[in-house]
Short mmCIF file of C-alpha atoms in Angstrom, two decimals:
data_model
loop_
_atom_site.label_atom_id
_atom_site.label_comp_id
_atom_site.label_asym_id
_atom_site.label_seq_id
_atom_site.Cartn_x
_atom_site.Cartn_y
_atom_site.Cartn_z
CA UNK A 1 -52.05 101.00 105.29
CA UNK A 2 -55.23 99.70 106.28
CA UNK A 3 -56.41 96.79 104.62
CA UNK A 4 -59.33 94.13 104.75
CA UNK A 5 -56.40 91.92 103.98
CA UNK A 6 -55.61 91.63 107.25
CA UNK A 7 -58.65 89.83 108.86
CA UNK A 8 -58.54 87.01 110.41
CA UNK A 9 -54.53 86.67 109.82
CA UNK A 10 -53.44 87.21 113.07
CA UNK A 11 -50.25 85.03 113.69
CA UNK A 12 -50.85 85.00 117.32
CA UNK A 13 -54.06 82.99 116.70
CA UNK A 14 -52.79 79.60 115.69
CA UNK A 15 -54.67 76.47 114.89
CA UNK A 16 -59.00 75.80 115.96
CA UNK A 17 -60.26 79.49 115.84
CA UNK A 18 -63.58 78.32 116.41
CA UNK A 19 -65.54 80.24 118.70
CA UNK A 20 -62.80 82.53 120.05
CA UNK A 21 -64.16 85.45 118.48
CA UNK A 22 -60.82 86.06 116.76
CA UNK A 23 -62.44 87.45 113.67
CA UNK A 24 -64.72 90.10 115.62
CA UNK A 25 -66.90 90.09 112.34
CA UNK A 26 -69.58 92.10 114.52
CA UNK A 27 -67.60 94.18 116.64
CA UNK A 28 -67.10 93.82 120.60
CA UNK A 29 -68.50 95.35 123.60
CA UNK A 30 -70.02 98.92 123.09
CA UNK A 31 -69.48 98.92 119.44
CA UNK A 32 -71.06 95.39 118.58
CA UNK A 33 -73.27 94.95 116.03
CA UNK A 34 -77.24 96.01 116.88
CA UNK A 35 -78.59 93.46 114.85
CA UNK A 36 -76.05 89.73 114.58
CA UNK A 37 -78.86 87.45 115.14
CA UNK A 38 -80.96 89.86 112.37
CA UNK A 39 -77.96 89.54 109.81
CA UNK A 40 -76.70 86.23 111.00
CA UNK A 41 -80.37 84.23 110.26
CA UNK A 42 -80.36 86.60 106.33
CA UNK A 43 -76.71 85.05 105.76
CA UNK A 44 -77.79 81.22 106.71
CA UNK A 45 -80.72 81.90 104.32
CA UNK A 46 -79.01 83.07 101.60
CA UNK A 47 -76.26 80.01 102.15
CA UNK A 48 -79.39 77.51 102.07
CA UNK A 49 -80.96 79.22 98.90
CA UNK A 50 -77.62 79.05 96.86
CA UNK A 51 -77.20 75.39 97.90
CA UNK A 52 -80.61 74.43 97.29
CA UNK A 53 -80.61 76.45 93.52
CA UNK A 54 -77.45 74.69 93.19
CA UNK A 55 -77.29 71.28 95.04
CA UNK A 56 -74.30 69.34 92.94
CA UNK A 57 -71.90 72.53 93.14
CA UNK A 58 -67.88 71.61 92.68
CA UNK A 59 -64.46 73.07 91.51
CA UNK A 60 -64.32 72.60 87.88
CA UNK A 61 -60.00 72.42 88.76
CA UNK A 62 -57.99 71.49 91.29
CA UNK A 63 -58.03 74.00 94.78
CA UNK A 64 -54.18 74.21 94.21
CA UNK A 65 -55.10 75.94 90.71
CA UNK A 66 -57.14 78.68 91.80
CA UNK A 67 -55.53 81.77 91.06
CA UNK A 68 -56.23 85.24 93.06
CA UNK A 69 -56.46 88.91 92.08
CA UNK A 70 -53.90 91.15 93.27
CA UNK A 71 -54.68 94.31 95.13
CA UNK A 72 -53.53 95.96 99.00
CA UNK A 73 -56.96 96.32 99.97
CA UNK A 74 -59.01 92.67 99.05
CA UNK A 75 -58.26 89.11 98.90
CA UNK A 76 -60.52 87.84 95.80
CA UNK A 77 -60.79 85.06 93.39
CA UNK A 78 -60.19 85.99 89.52
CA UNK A 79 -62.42 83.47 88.93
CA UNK A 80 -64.24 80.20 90.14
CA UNK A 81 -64.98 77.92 87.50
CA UNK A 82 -67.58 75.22 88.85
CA UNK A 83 -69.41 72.13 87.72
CA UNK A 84 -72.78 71.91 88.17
CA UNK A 85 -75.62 69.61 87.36
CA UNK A 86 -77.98 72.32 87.72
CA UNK A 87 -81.71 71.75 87.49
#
């Protein structure tokens, strides 16, 4: 079956995966992504806007206690319940 699941869980990949393209988010070679830098500089943005709307952003429980949503195809949060001083 092909699942999302799966990315970035290869076993063979231990340890610092930084910057060994592991993840191939955009692709590689012929079939990379046209636009990275376009979608890369709209994803830094949107980070930045979040943590400037919300600056004092934390788990309202332990990491430990976060509980996931089951399904073959997605690896998601049932919820994330957060503290925030807002403004």
């Amino acid at each position: 079956m092909i699942s999302s699941a799966a990315c970035n869980d290869d076993p063979s990949v231990a340890g610092d995966r930084t910057g060994n393209r592991s993840h191939l988010a955009w692709g590689a070679g012929t079939h990379a992504c046209p636009a990275q830098s376009m979608a890369l500089v709209i994803a830094h943005e949107a980070i930045d806007q979040l943590l400037d709307a919300l600056p004092e952003i934390s788990l309202a429980i332990p990491a430990g206690e976060l509980t996931w949503r089951p399904g073959p195809l997605h690896r998601l949060l049932a919820a994330l319940p957060v503290h925030t001083t807002g403004r």
